[in-house]
Amino acid sequence: MTHIIRPATIADAAAICHIYNPYILDTVISFETEPVTAEQMRQRILDITANLPWLVCVEGDEILGYAYATKWRARAAYQHAVESSVYLSPLAAGKGLGSALYRALIAELEKLPVHTVIGGIALPNAASIGLHEKMGYVKVAHFAQVGKKFDRWIDVGYWQRVLR
């Protein structure tokens, strides 16, 4: 079966939570510590899609992954910088869907007045580093011990891609 990538809607919130919450509960990939409810996710989708893209990858009736962009920082001079995120269901691992989602997200961002895209990665995470570098991101920063989850300190690296 083939997949399609389309804009996320609030109707996708529960399926997105189903993908995202294990990252919260079982990994240091997300620095959130409490599961997100479908209502909270609906609000996030509404807030983000008011100005930036949020895409889902669908195969049949099942959402296998999603990618979105958020404002990098609140101050006006940062208005042309965004942070990108991609999350996949375990069913999507190794199928190239992360790359497909990121290609589609970058194509959408290139239609907007976005100049640079930033990806933050909790380290170590070879798969995420590989995806970002495959998509043309370059490592620009490494912050030691900036997050604490599961009683351990976690480093975060930042990768950047300039669009134009």
PDB file of C-alpha atoms in Angstrom:
ATOM      1  CA  MET A   1       0.000   0.000   0.000  1.00  0.00           C
ATOM      2  CA  THR A   2       1.237   3.508  -0.737  1.00  0.00           C
ATOM      3  CA  HIS A   3       1.286   6.428   1.605  1.00  0.00           C
ATOM      4  CA  ILE A   4       0.041   9.970   1.154  1.00  0.00           C
ATOM      5  CA  ILE A   5       1.214  13.101   2.914  1.00  0.00           C
ATOM      6  CA  ARG A   6      -1.436  15.686   3.656  1.00  0.00           C
ATOM      7  CA  PRO A   7      -2.057  18.580   6.050  1.00  0.00           C
ATOM      8  CA  ALA A   8      -2.988  17.542   9.569  1.00  0.00           C
ATOM      9  CA  THR A   9      -6.459  18.317  10.873  1.00  0.00           C
ATOM     10  CA  ILE A  10      -7.872  18.327  14.381  1.00  0.00           C
ATOM     11  CA  ALA A  11      -9.497  14.988  13.521  1.00  0.00           C
ATOM     12  CA  ASP A  12      -5.953  13.530  13.516  1.00  0.00           C
ATOM     13  CA  ALA A  13      -5.254  14.527  17.128  1.00  0.00           C
ATOM     14  CA  ALA A  14      -5.916  11.157  18.781  1.00  0.00           C
ATOM     15  CA  ALA A  15      -3.811   9.267  16.219  1.00  0.00           C
ATOM     16  CA  ILE A  16      -0.996  11.787  16.635  1.00  0.00           C
ATOM     17  CA  CYS A  17      -1.144  11.302  20.422  1.00  0.00           C
ATOM     18  CA  HIS A  18      -0.930   7.545  19.868  1.00  0.00           C
ATOM     19  CA  ILE A  19       2.363   8.105  18.022  1.00  0.00           C
ATOM     20  CA  TYR A  20       3.750  10.861  20.254  1.00  0.00           C
ATOM     21  CA  ASN A  21       2.931   9.730  23.788  1.00  0.00           C
ATOM     22  CA  PRO A  22       5.306   6.706  23.750  1.00  0.00           C
ATOM     23  CA  TYR A  23       8.120   9.162  22.942  1.00  0.00           C
ATOM     24  CA  ILE A  24       7.161  11.071  26.091  1.00  0.00           C
ATOM     25  CA  LEU A  25       6.731   8.039  28.325  1.00  0.00           C
ATOM     26  CA  ASP A  26       9.547   5.783  27.114  1.00  0.00           C
ATOM     27  CA  THR A  27      12.307   7.941  25.593  1.00  0.00           C
ATOM     28  CA  VAL A  28      14.305  11.113  26.055  1.00  0.00           C
ATOM     29  CA  ILE A  29      13.538  12.168  22.486  1.00  0.00           C
ATOM     30  CA  SER A  30      10.783  14.433  23.811  1.00  0.00           C
ATOM     31  CA  PHE A  31      11.469  16.506  26.901  1.00  0.00           C
ATOM     32  CA  GLU A  32       7.796  16.487  27.815  1.00  0.00           C
ATOM     33  CA  THR A  33       7.090  14.312  30.836  1.00  0.00           C
ATOM     34  CA  GLU A  34       3.296  13.935  30.822  1.00  0.00           C
ATOM     35  CA  PRO A  35       1.226  12.326  28.043  1.00  0.00           C
ATOM     36  CA  VAL A  36      -0.680  14.721  25.791  1.00  0.00           C
ATOM     37  CA  THR A  37      -4.455  14.392  25.579  1.00  0.00           C
ATOM     38  CA  ALA A  38      -6.313  14.483  22.281  1.00  0.00           C
ATOM     39  CA  GLU A  39      -7.826  17.840  23.282  1.00  0.00           C
ATOM     40  CA  GLN A  40      -4.384  19.302  23.978  1.00  0.00           C
ATOM     41  CA  MET A  41      -3.147  17.977  20.646  1.00  0.00           C
ATOM     42  CA  ARG A  42      -6.151  19.466  18.819  1.00  0.00           C
ATOM     43  CA  GLN A  43      -5.238  22.849  20.287  1.00  0.00           C
ATOM     44  CA  ARG A  44      -1.590  22.449  19.259  1.00  0.00           C
ATOM     45  CA  ILE A  45      -2.647  21.605  15.714  1.00  0.00           C
ATOM     46  CA  LEU A  46      -4.916  24.670  15.571  1.00  0.00           C
ATOM     47  CA  ASP A  47      -2.230  26.957  17.005  1.00  0.00           C
ATOM     48  CA  ILE A  48       0.531  25.765  14.696  1.00  0.00           C
ATOM     49  CA  THR A  49      -1.462  25.477  11.479  1.00  0.00           C
ATOM     50  CA  ALA A  50      -2.670  29.053  11.826  1.00  0.00           C
ATOM     51  CA  ASN A  51       0.736  30.060  10.381  1.00  0.00           C
ATOM     52  CA  LEU A  52       2.920  27.023   9.718  1.00  0.00           C
ATOM     53  CA  PRO A  53       2.563  23.543   8.221  1.00  0.00           C
ATOM     54  CA  TRP A  54       1.762  20.349  10.089  1.00  0.00           C
ATOM     55  CA  LEU A  55       1.726  17.275   7.869  1.00  0.00           C
ATOM     56  CA  VAL A  56       0.712  13.671   8.424  1.00  0.00           C
ATOM     57  CA  CYS A  57       1.743  10.564   6.507  1.00  0.00           C
ATOM     58  CA  VAL A  58      -1.198   8.244   5.982  1.00  0.00           C
ATOM     59  CA  GLU A  59      -1.313   4.681   4.693  1.00  0.00           C
ATOM     60  CA  GLY A  60      -4.843   3.419   4.278  1.00  0.00           C
ATOM     61  CA  ASP A  61      -6.674   4.805   7.284  1.00  0.00           C
ATOM     62  CA  GLU A  62      -3.636   4.832   9.572  1.00  0.00           C
ATOM     63  CA  ILE A  63      -1.393   7.789  10.381  1.00  0.00           C
ATOM     64  CA  LEU A  64       2.176   6.500  10.403  1.00  0.00           C
ATOM     65  CA  GLY A  65       3.961   9.743  11.187  1.00  0.00           C
ATOM     66  CA  TYR A  66       3.842  13.496  11.207  1.00  0.00           C
ATOM     67  CA  ALA A  67       6.063  16.538  10.831  1.00  0.00           C
ATOM     68  CA  TYR A  68       5.516  20.162  11.677  1.00  0.00           C
ATOM     69  CA  ALA A  69       7.272  23.476  12.174  1.00  0.00           C
ATOM     70  CA  THR A  70       6.993  25.929  15.040  1.00  0.00           C
ATOM     71  CA  LYS A  71       8.352  29.408  15.609  1.00  0.00           C
ATOM     72  CA  TRP A  72      11.995  29.237  16.701  1.00  0.00           C
ATOM     73  CA  ARG A  73      11.790  32.117  19.183  1.00  0.00           C
ATOM     74  CA  ALA A  74       9.198  34.759  20.023  1.00  0.00           C
ATOM     75  CA  ARG A  75      11.155  37.958  19.297  1.00  0.00           C
ATOM     76  CA  ALA A  76      10.462  39.711  15.990  1.00  0.00           C
ATOM     77  CA  ALA A  77      13.946  39.325  14.523  1.00  0.00           C
ATOM     78  CA  TYR A  78      13.517  35.529  14.656  1.00  0.00           C
ATOM     79  CA  GLN A  79      10.361  35.591  12.521  1.00  0.00           C
ATOM     80  CA  HIS A  80      12.072  33.870   9.574  1.00  0.00           C
ATOM     81  CA  ALA A  81      13.385  30.926  11.618  1.00  0.00           C
ATOM     82  CA  VAL A  82      11.407  27.813  12.537  1.00  0.00           C
ATOM     83  CA  GLU A  83      12.058  24.580  14.375  1.00  0.00           C
ATOM     84  CA  SER A  84      11.079  21.353  12.658  1.00  0.00           C
ATOM     85  CA  SER A  85       9.988  18.084  14.240  1.00  0.00           C
ATOM     86  CA  VAL A  86       9.172  14.655  12.867  1.00  0.00           C
ATOM     87  CA  TYR A  87       7.736  11.657  14.708  1.00  0.00           C
ATOM     88  CA  LEU A  88       7.033   8.190  13.346  1.00  0.00           C
ATOM     89  CA  SER A  89       5.034   5.213  14.493  1.00  0.00           C
ATOM     90  CA  PRO A  90       7.168   2.106  15.117  1.00  0.00           C
ATOM     91  CA  LEU A  91       5.311   0.626  12.113  1.00  0.00           C
ATOM     92  CA  ALA A  92       6.943   3.264   9.899  1.00  0.00           C
ATOM     93  CA  ALA A  93      10.560   2.620  10.886  1.00  0.00           C
ATOM     94  CA  GLY A  94      12.925   2.023   8.008  1.00  0.00           C
ATOM     95  CA  LYS A  95      10.397   2.782   5.259  1.00  0.00           C
ATOM     96  CA  GLY A  96      11.741   6.227   4.316  1.00  0.00           C
ATOM     97  CA  LEU A  97       8.658   7.986   5.670  1.00  0.00           C
ATOM     98  CA  GLY A  98      10.665  10.334   7.890  1.00  0.00           C
ATOM     99  CA  SER A  99      12.526  11.542   4.814  1.00  0.00           C
ATOM    100  CA  ALA A 100       9.292  11.843   2.829  1.00  0.00           C
ATOM    101  CA  LEU A 101       7.674  13.882   5.597  1.00  0.00           C
ATOM    102  CA  TYR A 102      10.696  16.169   5.927  1.00  0.00           C
ATOM    103  CA  ARG A 103      10.909  16.712   2.148  1.00  0.00           C
ATOM    104  CA  ALA A 104       7.222  17.664   2.104  1.00  0.00           C
ATOM    105  CA  LEU A 105       7.591  19.902   5.156  1.00  0.00           C
ATOM    106  CA  ILE A 106      10.591  21.711   3.676  1.00  0.00           C
ATOM    107  CA  ALA A 107       8.700  22.188   0.394  1.00  0.00           C
ATOM    108  CA  GLU A 108       5.853  23.816   2.347  1.00  0.00           C
ATOM    109  CA  LEU A 109       8.253  26.004   4.332  1.00  0.00           C
ATOM    110  CA  GLU A 110       9.896  27.205   1.105  1.00  0.00           C
ATOM    111  CA  LYS A 111       6.529  28.722   0.112  1.00  0.00           C
ATOM    112  CA  LEU A 112       6.590  30.873   3.248  1.00  0.00           C
ATOM    113  CA  PRO A 113       8.898  33.680   4.356  1.00  0.00           C
ATOM    114  CA  VAL A 114      11.039  31.145   6.226  1.00  0.00           C
ATOM    115  CA  HIS A 115      14.794  31.472   5.855  1.00  0.00           C
ATOM    116  CA  THR A 116      16.170  28.814   8.178  1.00  0.00           C
ATOM    117  CA  VAL A 117      14.930  25.577   9.723  1.00  0.00           C
ATOM    118  CA  ILE A 118      16.369  24.269  12.992  1.00  0.00           C
ATOM    119  CA  GLY A 119      16.145  20.752  14.385  1.00  0.00           C
ATOM    120  CA  GLY A 120      16.862  20.037  18.032  1.00  0.00           C
ATOM    121  CA  ILE A 121      17.959  16.488  18.854  1.00  0.00           C
ATOM    122  CA  ALA A 122      18.312  14.876  22.272  1.00  0.00           C
ATOM    123  CA  LEU A 123      21.639  13.070  22.185  1.00  0.00           C
ATOM    124  CA  PRO A 124      22.622  10.434  21.413  1.00  0.00           C
ATOM    125  CA  ASN A 125      20.192   9.730  18.568  1.00  0.00           C
ATOM    126  CA  ALA A 126      21.943   8.395  15.464  1.00  0.00           C
ATOM    127  CA  ALA A 127      18.695   7.899  13.523  1.00  0.00           C
ATOM    128  CA  SER A 128      17.572  11.502  13.966  1.00  0.00           C
ATOM    129  CA  ILE A 129      21.037  12.875  13.221  1.00  0.00           C
ATOM    130  CA  GLY A 130      21.155  10.758  10.059  1.00  0.00           C
ATOM    131  CA  LEU A 131      17.735  11.994   8.938  1.00  0.00           C
ATOM    132  CA  HIS A 132      18.568  15.648   9.521  1.00  0.00           C
ATOM    133  CA  GLU A 133      21.911  15.421   7.764  1.00  0.00           C
ATOM    134  CA  LYS A 134      20.326  13.534   4.861  1.00  0.00           C
ATOM    135  CA  MET A 135      17.885  16.457   4.548  1.00  0.00           C
ATOM    136  CA  GLY A 136      20.736  18.988   4.357  1.00  0.00           C
ATOM    137  CA  TYR A 137      20.854  20.110   7.978  1.00  0.00           C
ATOM    138  CA  VAL A 138      24.282  20.895   9.446  1.00  0.00           C
ATOM    139  CA  LYS A 139      25.189  20.652  13.138  1.00  0.00           C
ATOM    140  CA  VAL A 140      25.588  24.129  14.619  1.00  0.00           C
ATOM    141  CA  ALA A 141      25.415  23.651  18.409  1.00  0.00           C
ATOM    142  CA  HIS A 142      25.796  21.172  21.231  1.00  0.00           C
ATOM    143  CA  PHE A 143      24.494  21.925  24.700  1.00  0.00           C
ATOM    144  CA  ALA A 144      25.656  19.609  27.470  1.00  0.00           C
ATOM    145  CA  GLN A 145      23.259  18.443  30.182  1.00  0.00           C
ATOM    146  CA  VAL A 146      20.415  20.884  29.423  1.00  0.00           C
ATOM    147  CA  GLY A 147      17.563  18.458  30.051  1.00  0.00           C
ATOM    148  CA  LYS A 148      16.915  16.003  32.840  1.00  0.00           C
ATOM    149  CA  LYS A 149      14.575  13.088  32.321  1.00  0.00           C
ATOM    150  CA  PHE A 150      14.462   9.618  33.877  1.00  0.00           C
ATOM    151  CA  ASP A 151      16.978  10.844  36.474  1.00  0.00           C
ATOM    152  CA  ARG A 152      19.709  11.494  33.943  1.00  0.00           C
ATOM    153  CA  TRP A 153      21.128  14.565  32.262  1.00  0.00           C
ATOM    154  CA  ILE A 154      20.662  14.807  28.508  1.00  0.00           C
ATOM    155  CA  ASP A 155      22.636  16.737  25.912  1.00  0.00           C
ATOM    156  CA  VAL A 156      20.906  18.466  23.010  1.00  0.00           C
ATOM    157  CA  GLY A 157      22.383  19.226  19.612  1.00  0.00           C
ATOM    158  CA  TYR A 158      21.006  21.650  17.059  1.00  0.00           C
ATOM    159  CA  TRP A 159      21.119  21.176  13.315  1.00  0.00           C
ATOM    160  CA  GLN A 160      20.237  23.945  10.855  1.00  0.00           C
ATOM    161  CA  ARG A 161      19.253  24.164   7.205  1.00  0.00           C
ATOM    162  CA  VAL A 162      19.173  27.507   5.414  1.00  0.00           C
ATOM    163  CA  LEU A 163      16.444  27.492   2.787  1.00  0.00           C
ATOM    164  CA  ARG A 164      17.457  30.534   0.769  1.00  0.00           C
TER     165      ARG A 164
END
